[in-house]
XYZ file of C-alpha atoms in Angstrom:
778
model
C -49.754 171.217 92.093
C -47.447 170.618 95.449
C -47.918 167.521 96.717
C -49.797 168.335 100.988
C -49.179 165.355 103.111
C -52.003 164.182 105.759
C -51.754 166.286 109.012
C -50.923 163.006 110.389
C -47.756 161.411 108.222
C -46.899 165.620 108.044
C -46.420 164.875 112.247
C -44.750 161.826 111.928
C -41.866 163.014 109.175
C -41.191 166.596 111.770
C -41.270 163.951 114.578
C -38.447 161.891 112.264
C -37.195 165.223 111.382
C -36.392 166.352 115.142
C -35.282 163.717 116.805
C -32.598 163.528 113.023
C -31.550 166.702 114.229
C -31.609 166.037 118.317
C -28.890 162.435 117.167
C -26.930 164.612 115.393
C -26.395 168.048 118.508
C -25.380 165.074 120.760
C -23.171 163.651 118.375
C -21.656 166.183 117.604
C -21.033 167.988 121.957
C -19.815 165.107 122.182
C -16.768 165.475 119.692
C -16.331 169.852 121.053
C -16.588 168.386 124.381
C -13.196 165.825 123.298
C -11.776 168.729 121.373
C -12.155 170.705 124.183
C -9.861 167.993 126.517
C -7.153 167.873 123.960
C -6.496 171.363 123.665
C -6.259 171.696 127.437
C -3.797 168.472 127.870
C -1.573 169.697 124.358
C -1.289 172.919 126.842
C -1.053 171.814 130.279
C 1.390 168.644 129.712
C 0.879 165.746 132.478
C 3.480 164.532 133.682
C 4.463 161.404 133.435
C 4.871 158.771 136.125
C 8.730 158.753 137.518
C 8.920 154.595 136.354
C 10.502 151.910 138.130
C 13.916 151.652 138.420
C 14.292 148.284 136.704
C 16.259 145.295 137.883
C 19.652 145.129 136.724
C 19.977 141.069 138.230
C 16.920 138.489 138.053
C 16.162 136.934 140.012
C 16.706 133.132 139.241
C 20.520 134.568 138.235
C 20.690 136.950 141.818
C 20.108 132.550 144.160
C 22.363 130.879 141.537
C 24.948 133.864 142.852
C 23.111 133.165 146.195
C 23.767 129.890 146.970
C 27.787 128.944 144.694
C 28.933 131.386 147.253
C 27.374 129.217 149.928
C 28.336 126.650 148.565
C 32.175 127.937 148.149
C 32.188 129.486 151.822
C 31.236 125.953 152.619
C 33.989 124.039 150.781
C 36.238 126.857 151.563
C 35.625 126.464 155.853
C 35.431 123.018 154.860
C 39.422 122.252 153.660
C 40.303 124.498 156.283
C 39.021 122.166 159.288
C 40.469 119.611 156.996
C 43.885 121.659 156.946
C 44.050 122.521 160.242
C 41.573 121.659 162.546
C 42.188 117.640 161.698
C 45.038 117.134 164.339
C 42.900 118.592 167.289
C 40.544 115.349 167.204
C 40.255 111.664 167.953
C 40.660 109.171 165.979
C 36.659 108.347 167.038
C 36.576 111.764 166.606
C 37.194 111.817 162.925
C 34.968 109.535 162.208
C 32.469 110.868 163.626
C 33.606 114.216 162.131
C 34.205 113.213 158.610
C 30.437 110.022 158.259
C 28.398 113.094 160.008
C 29.128 115.785 158.022
C 29.449 114.052 154.944
C 26.283 112.055 155.454
C 24.110 114.343 156.376
C 25.517 117.342 153.730
C 24.946 114.131 150.963
C 20.729 113.050 151.997
C 20.342 116.646 152.811
C 19.636 117.103 148.270
C 17.670 114.405 148.519
C 14.676 116.636 151.301
C 15.667 119.664 149.772
C 14.231 118.500 146.485
C 11.480 117.086 147.361
C 10.113 120.708 148.066
C 10.955 121.679 144.991
C 14.049 123.465 145.601
C 16.606 122.247 142.413
C 19.321 124.696 142.421
C 19.236 124.525 146.714
C 19.651 121.208 145.830
C 22.500 121.678 143.091
C 25.241 123.532 145.696
C 24.200 121.578 148.513
C 25.978 118.459 146.697
C 28.422 119.807 145.168
C 29.643 121.057 149.255
C 29.389 116.782 149.096
C 31.252 115.936 147.050
C 34.103 118.374 147.824
C 33.468 117.265 151.550
C 34.200 112.980 149.663
C 37.684 115.145 147.918
C 38.466 116.123 151.608
C 37.134 113.126 153.071
C 40.288 111.097 151.257
C 42.241 113.196 151.588
C 41.793 112.444 155.635
C 41.973 109.651 154.785
C 45.665 109.439 153.318
C 47.005 111.337 156.435
C 45.342 109.821 159.556
C 45.928 105.683 157.962
C 47.188 105.766 155.126
C 50.517 107.689 154.912
C 52.805 104.985 153.997
C 51.378 104.759 150.748
C 53.046 106.454 147.757
C 50.983 110.001 146.551
C 50.065 108.796 143.010
C 49.134 105.646 143.210
C 46.611 106.664 145.887
C 45.341 109.365 144.430
C 44.326 107.438 141.188
C 42.216 105.124 143.905
C 41.512 107.706 145.586
C 39.758 109.658 142.019
C 38.919 106.071 140.578
C 36.445 105.473 143.488
C 35.206 109.302 143.865
C 34.380 108.946 140.353
C 31.954 105.469 141.352
C 30.991 107.149 143.386
C 29.746 110.091 142.581
C 28.133 108.787 139.806
C 26.151 106.891 141.181
C 25.417 109.332 143.983
C 24.198 110.829 139.995
C 22.219 107.429 139.655
C 20.476 108.166 142.728
C 19.450 111.178 142.435
C 18.245 111.922 138.857
C 17.200 115.158 139.653
C 21.030 116.796 139.957
C 23.401 117.691 136.966
C 26.692 118.268 139.112
C 27.699 114.392 139.544
C 27.747 113.326 136.910
C 30.481 115.990 135.254
C 32.237 116.069 138.319
C 32.462 112.362 137.970
C 33.687 112.501 134.579
C 36.221 114.563 135.512
C 37.145 112.542 137.592
C 37.588 109.428 136.017
C 39.808 111.242 133.862
C 42.341 110.281 136.367
C 43.245 106.353 137.016
C 44.070 105.596 134.391
C 47.726 108.310 133.520
C 48.401 108.365 137.944
C 47.818 104.423 138.064
C 50.554 103.696 135.169
C 52.533 106.541 136.716
C 52.730 104.776 139.797
C 53.147 101.462 138.540
C 56.593 103.184 136.920
C 56.006 102.607 133.720
C 57.852 104.154 130.885
C 56.938 107.780 129.043
C 54.969 105.459 125.542
C 52.634 103.791 128.377
C 51.437 106.651 129.821
C 50.821 108.432 126.538
C 48.520 105.129 125.637
C 46.954 105.557 128.738
C 46.503 109.461 128.222
C 45.427 108.762 124.397
C 42.784 105.552 126.105
C 41.166 107.744 128.665
C 40.733 110.563 126.037
C 39.703 107.651 123.400
C 36.802 107.322 126.263
C 36.429 110.811 126.611
C 35.424 110.570 123.353
C 33.055 107.195 123.332
C 31.362 109.501 126.180
C 30.817 113.024 124.256
C 29.065 110.634 121.111
C 27.193 108.772 123.533
C 25.860 110.585 126.145
C 22.973 113.080 125.542
C 23.008 115.082 128.342
C 24.762 118.672 127.983
C 27.247 119.336 130.565
C 28.397 115.831 130.381
C 29.282 115.721 126.828
C 30.586 119.018 126.493
C 32.464 117.829 130.171
C 33.828 114.910 127.883
C 34.522 116.862 124.790
C 37.133 118.981 127.136
C 38.584 116.039 128.385
C 39.282 113.858 124.717
C 40.864 117.328 124.132
C 43.376 118.011 126.601
C 43.942 114.507 127.210
C 44.069 113.966 123.306
C 46.649 116.791 122.936
C 48.955 115.589 126.050
C 48.957 112.307 124.132
C 50.009 113.620 121.220
C 52.460 115.752 121.557
C 53.745 112.837 123.978
C 53.976 110.789 121.114
C 55.044 113.329 118.875
C 57.845 114.217 120.739
C 58.569 110.608 121.365
C 58.580 110.186 117.567
C 61.001 112.400 117.183
C 63.714 111.368 119.099
C 63.555 107.779 119.205
C 66.658 106.720 117.913
C 66.050 102.123 117.497
C 63.048 100.258 114.773
C 61.782 99.255 118.987
C 61.022 103.193 119.603
C 59.700 104.342 116.641
C 57.268 101.140 115.837
C 55.787 102.395 118.788
C 55.822 105.999 118.919
C 54.299 105.274 116.155
C 51.591 102.949 117.666
C 50.468 106.253 119.796
C 50.293 108.408 116.816
C 48.098 105.893 114.916
C 46.132 105.443 118.477
C 45.536 108.836 118.325
C 44.187 108.695 114.590
C 41.901 106.462 114.677
C 40.087 108.145 118.447
C 39.910 111.467 116.172
C 38.539 109.697 112.869
C 35.943 108.252 114.427
C 34.701 111.015 116.014
C 35.069 112.664 112.370
C 32.231 110.074 111.389
C 29.774 110.432 113.810
C 30.036 113.528 114.901
C 27.121 115.551 113.265
C 28.385 119.036 112.734
C 30.363 118.879 108.717
C 32.939 121.806 110.335
C 33.879 119.904 113.227
C 33.671 116.825 111.329
C 36.273 118.562 108.745
C 38.442 119.977 111.507
C 38.942 115.925 113.420
C 39.200 114.439 110.180
C 42.184 116.614 109.311
C 43.731 116.207 113.076
C 43.411 112.335 111.763
C 44.503 113.035 108.585
C 47.915 114.343 110.146
C 48.174 111.678 112.776
C 48.331 109.147 110.647
C 50.933 111.047 108.070
C 52.974 111.305 111.135
C 52.642 107.489 112.388
C 53.697 106.394 109.497
C 56.201 109.224 108.221
C 58.089 107.976 111.741
C 59.375 104.928 111.468
C 59.825 105.352 106.634
C 61.621 108.484 108.523
C 63.687 106.059 111.134
C 64.465 103.545 108.625
C 66.101 106.094 106.095
C 69.520 108.642 106.713
C 69.567 111.239 108.206
C 67.676 114.813 105.302
C 65.063 112.112 104.648
C 62.261 113.459 107.016
C 60.131 115.609 105.666
C 60.245 113.100 102.602
C 58.937 110.123 104.457
C 55.852 112.329 106.000
C 55.726 114.042 102.641
C 55.273 110.079 101.302
C 52.771 109.114 103.726
C 50.640 112.124 102.777
C 50.564 111.033 99.759
C 49.831 107.869 100.034
C 47.078 109.154 102.041
C 45.395 111.575 99.646
C 46.065 108.074 97.340
C 43.516 106.093 99.592
C 40.773 108.739 101.023
C 38.382 106.668 98.488
C 36.065 104.189 99.137
C 33.225 104.655 101.927
C 33.867 107.743 103.587
C 31.628 110.421 104.388
C 31.344 113.406 103.127
C 33.283 115.577 105.809
C 35.817 113.347 106.764
C 36.559 112.340 102.858
C 37.337 116.244 103.157
C 39.252 116.301 106.384
C 41.931 113.498 104.860
C 41.688 115.680 101.628
C 42.682 119.454 104.221
C 45.701 117.014 105.667
C 47.143 115.411 103.325
C 47.551 118.888 101.349
C 48.999 121.197 104.910
C 51.800 118.000 104.937
C 52.091 119.008 101.409
C 52.744 122.963 102.169
C 54.956 122.104 104.563
C 57.315 120.024 102.936
C 57.088 122.941 99.904
C 58.127 125.659 102.422
C 60.628 123.021 103.462
C 61.656 123.572 99.925
C 61.871 126.703 99.583
C 64.950 128.332 101.132
C 66.185 126.304 98.122
C 64.818 128.554 95.703
C 65.289 131.105 97.039
C 69.297 130.705 96.987
C 69.141 129.298 93.404
C 67.972 132.160 92.207
C 69.053 135.831 94.773
C 72.753 133.564 94.890
C 73.798 135.213 91.625
C 73.075 138.700 92.000
C 75.819 138.996 94.111
C 77.263 138.993 90.300
C 76.465 142.918 90.711
C 79.134 144.481 92.840
C 81.836 142.561 90.828
C 80.318 141.287 87.300
C 82.985 139.331 85.514
C 85.343 137.954 87.597
C 85.985 134.457 85.445
C 84.013 131.139 85.229
C 82.805 128.949 87.845
C 84.030 125.920 88.364
C 79.791 123.992 88.434
C 76.582 126.025 88.669
C 76.661 126.140 92.970
C 80.070 127.979 92.977
C 77.748 130.055 90.335
C 74.553 130.775 92.589
C 76.691 131.513 96.176
C 78.547 134.710 95.611
C 77.968 136.014 98.980
C 74.862 132.990 100.143
C 75.539 129.671 101.831
C 74.239 126.717 100.454
C 71.262 125.085 102.332
C 71.312 120.858 103.437
C 69.636 118.182 101.584
C 69.178 119.477 98.421
C 67.971 116.941 96.733
C 65.200 115.911 98.871
C 63.743 119.883 98.382
C 64.266 118.554 94.756
C 62.703 115.661 95.229
C 59.909 117.179 97.502
C 59.180 120.184 94.720
C 59.056 116.915 92.190
C 56.170 114.400 93.965
C 54.178 117.703 95.243
C 53.935 118.891 91.618
C 53.421 115.245 90.626
C 50.663 115.277 93.223
C 48.442 118.600 92.279
C 48.739 117.118 88.175
C 47.168 113.582 88.603
C 44.956 114.097 91.844
C 42.899 117.168 91.320
C 39.864 116.362 89.384
C 37.333 119.143 90.455
C 36.464 121.081 87.161
C 37.316 124.291 89.474
C 40.327 123.742 90.854
C 41.855 121.286 88.302
C 43.431 124.077 86.237
C 44.657 126.172 89.613
C 46.145 122.795 90.347
C 47.669 122.597 86.549
C 49.334 125.890 87.427
C 50.361 124.880 90.606
C 52.202 121.690 89.038
C 54.066 123.548 86.785
C 55.123 126.323 89.287
C 56.429 123.730 91.096
C 58.427 121.311 88.389
C 59.494 124.833 87.593
C 61.725 126.095 90.170
C 62.408 122.294 90.909
C 64.359 123.002 87.101
C 65.782 125.891 88.157
C 67.526 124.914 90.941
C 68.676 121.078 89.291
C 71.891 122.636 87.998
C 73.222 124.087 91.571
C 71.508 120.579 93.310
C 74.166 118.101 90.933
C 76.619 120.690 89.871
C 76.319 120.924 87.236
C 79.039 122.457 84.550
C 78.631 126.466 84.092
C 78.357 126.400 80.142
C 75.647 123.298 80.522
C 73.524 125.073 82.995
C 73.019 128.185 80.961
C 72.194 125.920 77.389
C 69.990 123.984 79.986
C 68.345 127.877 82.167
C 67.880 128.723 78.493
C 65.537 126.255 76.771
C 63.223 126.616 80.258
C 62.815 129.646 79.133
C 62.091 129.781 75.585
C 59.224 126.352 76.613
C 58.231 128.744 79.570
C 58.144 131.579 76.456
C 56.387 129.173 74.469
C 53.732 127.684 77.255
C 49.513 128.606 76.319
C 48.207 130.354 79.243
C 50.059 133.826 78.767
C 50.474 135.658 82.071
C 51.795 131.975 83.228
C 53.869 133.156 80.121
C 55.062 135.647 80.763
C 56.301 134.997 84.216
C 57.502 131.790 84.094
C 60.098 133.242 81.173
C 60.360 136.366 82.791
C 62.099 135.001 86.032
C 63.630 132.434 84.217
C 65.520 134.882 81.902
C 66.466 137.060 84.963
C 68.488 133.870 86.660
C 70.053 133.328 83.541
C 71.078 136.365 82.798
C 72.405 137.421 86.217
C 74.152 133.795 85.983
C 75.489 134.819 83.116
C 77.412 138.344 85.141
C 80.501 135.282 85.694
C 82.091 136.329 82.523
C 82.594 138.455 79.103
C 81.734 135.597 76.333
C 78.607 134.966 78.489
C 77.404 137.722 79.052
C 77.321 138.766 76.050
C 75.675 135.819 74.684
C 72.710 135.356 76.782
C 71.931 138.498 76.174
C 71.634 138.723 72.638
C 70.229 135.105 72.569
C 67.669 136.456 75.520
C 66.344 139.308 73.146
C 66.094 137.942 69.814
C 63.947 134.775 71.442
C 61.896 138.366 73.425
C 61.429 139.422 69.765
C 60.058 136.348 68.198
C 57.994 136.549 71.683
C 56.628 139.100 71.222
C 55.144 138.415 67.806
C 51.774 135.959 70.492
C 49.393 139.359 70.562
C 48.307 138.582 74.147
C 51.920 138.086 75.415
C 52.997 140.883 73.194
C 52.388 144.119 76.673
C 55.665 141.969 78.427
C 57.363 140.284 76.442
C 57.941 143.619 73.774
C 60.011 145.409 76.583
C 61.284 142.294 77.553
C 63.218 142.919 74.663
C 63.590 146.133 74.760
C 65.498 145.914 77.766
C 67.919 143.255 76.729
C 68.700 144.379 73.710
C 69.917 148.322 76.464
C 71.845 145.627 78.907
C 72.797 144.187 75.844
C 74.016 147.587 74.637
C 75.446 148.362 77.817
C 77.603 144.858 78.576
C 79.262 145.045 74.540
C 80.122 148.561 75.158
C 81.442 148.207 78.680
C 83.466 144.613 76.662
C 84.902 147.249 74.114
C 86.176 149.293 76.620
C 84.515 152.565 75.677
C 83.790 155.033 77.936
C 80.511 155.016 79.417
C 78.797 158.861 77.832
C 79.920 156.901 74.132
C 78.307 153.608 75.194
C 75.426 155.760 75.652
C 74.766 156.196 71.917
C 74.488 152.417 71.823
C 72.125 152.179 74.475
C 69.719 155.312 72.903
C 69.269 152.426 69.936
C 66.330 151.148 72.344
C 64.675 154.795 72.340
C 64.591 154.655 69.141
C 63.395 150.876 68.633
C 61.542 151.444 70.581
C 60.168 154.746 69.591
C 59.215 152.723 65.910
C 57.555 149.510 67.331
C 55.440 151.870 69.003
C 53.772 153.622 66.056
C 53.792 150.401 65.271
C 51.690 148.876 67.018
C 49.275 151.629 67.296
C 46.174 151.773 70.288
C 47.819 148.560 70.962
C 47.876 148.312 74.639
C 51.130 147.577 74.624
C 52.742 150.784 73.402
C 52.633 152.114 76.527
C 54.588 148.930 78.030
C 57.171 149.831 75.252
C 57.368 153.451 75.021
C 58.422 153.817 79.289
C 60.676 151.235 78.408
C 62.231 153.399 75.005
C 61.694 156.314 78.055
C 63.862 154.612 80.732
C 66.243 153.390 78.295
C 66.941 156.688 77.101
C 67.475 158.322 80.842
C 69.724 155.255 81.454
C 71.335 156.482 78.755
C 71.212 161.141 79.978
C 73.100 158.679 83.407
C 75.986 157.348 81.077
C 77.227 160.307 79.277
C 76.249 162.733 82.240
C 79.721 162.790 82.846
C 80.718 164.577 80.064
C 78.714 167.898 78.537
C 79.831 167.161 75.276
C 78.135 163.993 74.922
C 76.073 164.652 77.602
C 73.984 167.583 74.884
C 74.480 165.645 72.302
C 72.370 162.160 74.019
C 70.428 165.018 74.816
C 69.562 166.203 71.320
C 69.355 162.878 69.871
C 66.768 161.912 72.288
C 65.349 165.134 71.442
C 64.787 163.619 67.524
C 63.305 160.274 68.834
C 60.757 162.186 70.900
C 60.537 164.116 68.429
C 59.581 161.464 65.210
C 57.073 160.410 68.715
C 55.759 163.234 68.191
C 53.843 163.025 64.678
C 51.609 160.539 65.779
C 47.967 162.797 66.452
C 47.453 160.668 70.307
C 51.441 161.933 70.747
C 51.539 165.644 70.470
C 52.322 166.401 73.192
C 55.093 164.492 73.373
C 56.228 167.797 71.068
C 57.270 169.416 74.530
C 59.323 167.093 75.999
C 61.405 167.522 72.270
C 61.061 171.218 72.768
C 63.034 170.749 76.418
C 65.174 168.501 74.852
C 66.597 170.472 72.508
C 66.511 173.001 74.792
C 68.363 171.524 77.207
C 70.572 170.123 74.879
C 71.758 173.098 73.717
C 72.319 174.000 77.164
C 74.915 171.879 77.700
C 76.428 172.210 74.984
C 76.859 176.017 75.349
C 78.187 175.330 78.850
C 80.897 173.182 77.373
C 81.923 175.652 75.950
C 82.662 177.799 78.303
C 80.009 180.106 76.742
C 78.731 183.051 79.908
C 76.458 185.378 77.676
C 72.854 184.905 78.589
C 71.431 185.924 75.410
C 72.742 182.414 73.927
C 70.421 180.976 76.519
C 67.319 182.602 76.220
C 67.311 183.814 73.043
C 66.516 179.327 71.816
C 63.584 179.658 74.498
C 62.498 183.544 73.305
C 62.533 182.197 69.532
C 61.080 178.676 70.650
C 58.373 180.264 72.970
C 57.063 183.439 70.201
C 56.416 180.463 67.261
C 54.127 178.621 69.640
C 52.970 181.758 70.192
C 52.293 183.195 67.188
C 51.170 179.628 66.041
C 48.450 179.615 69.143
C 46.451 183.572 68.233
C 46.790 181.969 64.779
C 44.672 178.990 65.865
C 42.609 180.576 68.911
C 42.087 184.487 67.620
C 40.773 185.447 71.361
C 44.261 183.882 72.910
C 45.416 186.734 75.623
C 48.934 188.371 74.583
C 50.355 187.913 78.149
C 50.235 184.106 77.719
C 51.262 183.996 74.081
C 54.158 186.535 73.915
C 54.925 186.989 77.572
C 56.627 183.446 78.843
C 59.474 184.280 75.449
C 59.209 187.763 75.583
C 60.324 187.667 79.560
C 62.766 183.960 78.879
C 65.005 186.928 77.426
C 64.522 190.365 78.185
C 65.192 189.766 82.132
C 67.861 187.878 81.911
C 69.355 190.526 80.018
C 68.373 193.047 81.972
C 69.721 192.011 84.951
C 72.780 191.170 83.047
C 72.430 195.014 82.131
C 73.069 196.386 85.453
C 75.815 194.809 85.746
C 78.018 195.135 82.346
C 79.974 198.884 82.084
C 79.683 198.426 78.410
C 77.126 200.357 76.515
C 76.835 196.999 73.835
C 74.344 194.795 75.703
C 72.172 197.869 77.213
C 72.307 199.073 73.312
C 71.179 196.374 71.753
C 68.519 195.945 74.605
C 66.915 199.249 73.644
C 67.078 198.473 69.951
C 65.393 195.491 70.728
C 62.827 196.940 73.923
C 61.146 199.488 71.481
C 61.181 197.396 68.637
C 58.962 195.374 70.570
C 57.288 198.416 72.327
C 56.919 198.998 68.441
C 55.030 196.143 67.503
C 52.928 195.865 70.726
C 52.013 198.965 70.039
C 51.248 198.717 66.017
C 49.405 195.607 66.693
C 47.041 196.640 69.559
C 48.651 193.831 71.879
C 49.326 194.898 75.733
C 52.220 192.120 77.040
C 54.470 193.191 74.146
C 53.925 196.592 75.121
C 54.353 196.245 78.449
C 56.659 194.862 78.278
C 58.689 196.334 76.047
C 57.608 199.843 76.853
C 58.867 198.630 81.161
C 62.353 197.212 79.752
C 62.882 200.021 77.878
C 61.878 202.831 80.040
C 64.739 201.032 82.934
C 67.492 199.952 80.615
C 67.228 204.324 79.721
C 67.081 204.522 83.355
C 70.768 202.399 83.750
C 72.054 204.929 81.324
C 70.731 207.619 83.157
C 71.703 206.430 86.523
C 75.458 208.382 86.486
C 74.408 211.379 85.781
C 71.020 211.473 87.561
C 72.989 211.164 91.197
C 75.803 213.571 89.515
C 72.936 216.052 89.450
C 71.156 214.526 92.616
C 74.227 215.733 94.427
C 74.288 219.108 93.227
C 70.508 220.406 93.894
C 69.692 222.102 97.633
C 68.950 219.315 100.156
C 65.548 221.249 100.656
C 64.696 220.305 96.062
C 63.088 216.669 96.489
C 61.105 217.422 99.983
C 59.822 220.819 98.071
C 58.954 218.189 94.682
C 57.174 215.491 97.279
C 55.423 218.358 98.609
C 54.214 219.539 95.403
C 53.355 215.442 94.156
C 51.109 215.762 96.788
C 49.773 219.025 96.668
C 48.709 218.204 92.922
C 47.493 214.196 93.871
C 45.045 216.103 96.320
C 43.976 219.113 93.903
C 43.149 215.854 91.301
C 40.990 213.712 93.991
C 39.288 216.813 94.879
C 38.137 217.688 91.218
C 36.598 214.128 90.951
C 34.674 214.310 94.101
C 32.984 217.986 93.011
C 32.270 216.351 89.171
C 30.578 213.430 91.179
C 28.557 215.743 93.297
C 26.901 217.636 90.119
C 26.811 214.284 88.701
C 24.154 213.595 91.665
C 22.219 216.797 91.230
C 22.098 216.360 88.030
C 20.543 213.123 88.644
C 18.569 214.796 92.429
C 16.880 217.582 89.156
C 15.698 214.850 86.797
C 14.024 213.006 89.666
């Protein structure tokens, strides 16, 4: 049964439902009004108001520019007044002007600071400081013109530095007076010693002392402007002092002068190292320690150099660098230790670079034997290496430098990462010293060859593969070029090197380098043997071909080894060398090309070297052509028939392996290789033999093409046969054309055109009928 509430309850429910409907209606009306406004804004976009122009400069920047410009202009005006209008005033006027203007300008910042105008106060204070400089100049020009200008400048700068410092201390809010006082304080001591007539050593000491004071200020003061000014002053004056001390040390002649210059360098080093221990930044501290270490080396190397004969300057400084490296221990901070180590390393690097010319002359000098080999045994090793290059000075010192740096690298580097690299570097330097040692001490020529041979063998058996390979190859090349002085030495050295590298090739990690080197030296030995036997180069080429044959055998044995490709490349280069030697003798060149083809063909037996068969075919073809040319054969078929036979054999095999291969791809190149040159020869041959044979061959090819339904033989054979027949009929055609009237050719051409037109019309009629039939079907 349906429940009917009482009237009062039902009235309450109806009122609640009506209230809910009114609220929902108000919500929908508000949403509708927002949507209408949004659509109107989309249809009629409101143009944004133009943005206000952004200022390109901030107010503080404008203020500073104006104040700076104003101060500069006032300073310029004061200078102009002092220089131009000063002489027109009397003593009282001058004093009044100086006192009044200077005191007024210096007192103005006090009032400006009370009004919180700090920037304006800084500008006015700068003007006041400039006026004090002008006042000092004016005093000198008015009352102290007889005094020494340098001395007066030193005293005046000291007085101004004290005055500006006191002024800045009195007005603590200003930042400009303290840096200005520090700038003025750079001058009193150097200018004072110059005014006192001191020598260059005292002037350098004054510069360095001032730099040290600046360093102390830069490390202790907290204000950034003062600290930056002090750092710049320390670097500038310290740099000038170091340059002066270095020049004095280099040009010093007596022990006293050298000691004084060394003391200056030591003072500069102490300043740099003292700063490095207190600098907060690790990078800056390392740079300061590096500078201090280099200065210590320079300070210690000067007296040692002065005590030694000429040529020992670099070893002396190197010794100091080694001592410095050994002294880098104890309670030093890490940046300082790293900086001193870097300083020692830098000095050692420069010393090694100084020794590089000795090594270069030793290694590159024997190349001069290539122009004229076997001139005769030289007197000693130095005579053997200085064929066209001068011997560098001080070779013993350069050799000592290499050995010292090598020992230092081997003994001092302890870091796990850098130790293997240091040992490699030490080994390289020791090897360079060993190479240069025979020429340095002018050892006998035979002893030099034996020494370098032993070094080559020792380098080849080093445990590190790439180091062994590089050192062994470079040393072997050096001894090989040295051996070009005599015939016996050349043959002996090349034989020994070939045997050595063949032996070392057994080491798996060295095989890719040593095996090609062995083949290269074998080829050089073959050339040297032929030259020693007084053979012609073409006959020597046969001996050189032993190397490509050996390379092919070795590569077949290596298989997929990484050494296979280098060995094969070396064999190819040796083969090209043999061809180059035989190029002047055509019969021998043909033989060499044929043997190269045989060697290449043996390599093509391997499954992964099948493409080498094409190279072998090309070599055989070239050998055939060269042989025919040597026999003065001019018949083109003699050159083309071998190509045709080989190409047709390849085409037949390819068609059997891939039946879908086109006949043009399989047989076209081979047939064209003979047909086209023979056809060209037919048109210039008055005899009947060649046209008959060519026509018979073309007919046979045409019949074979028709029999097997092959397009290429059919088309080529028919074309050649037709052209050959045309060649035979050409005289008769010419006679017939000469007998015919002149109207016959145009008539024949007209008949041909009519026939073509009729055929064209018939094809159009047939197409129209087909279209009508298709229309009826629709």
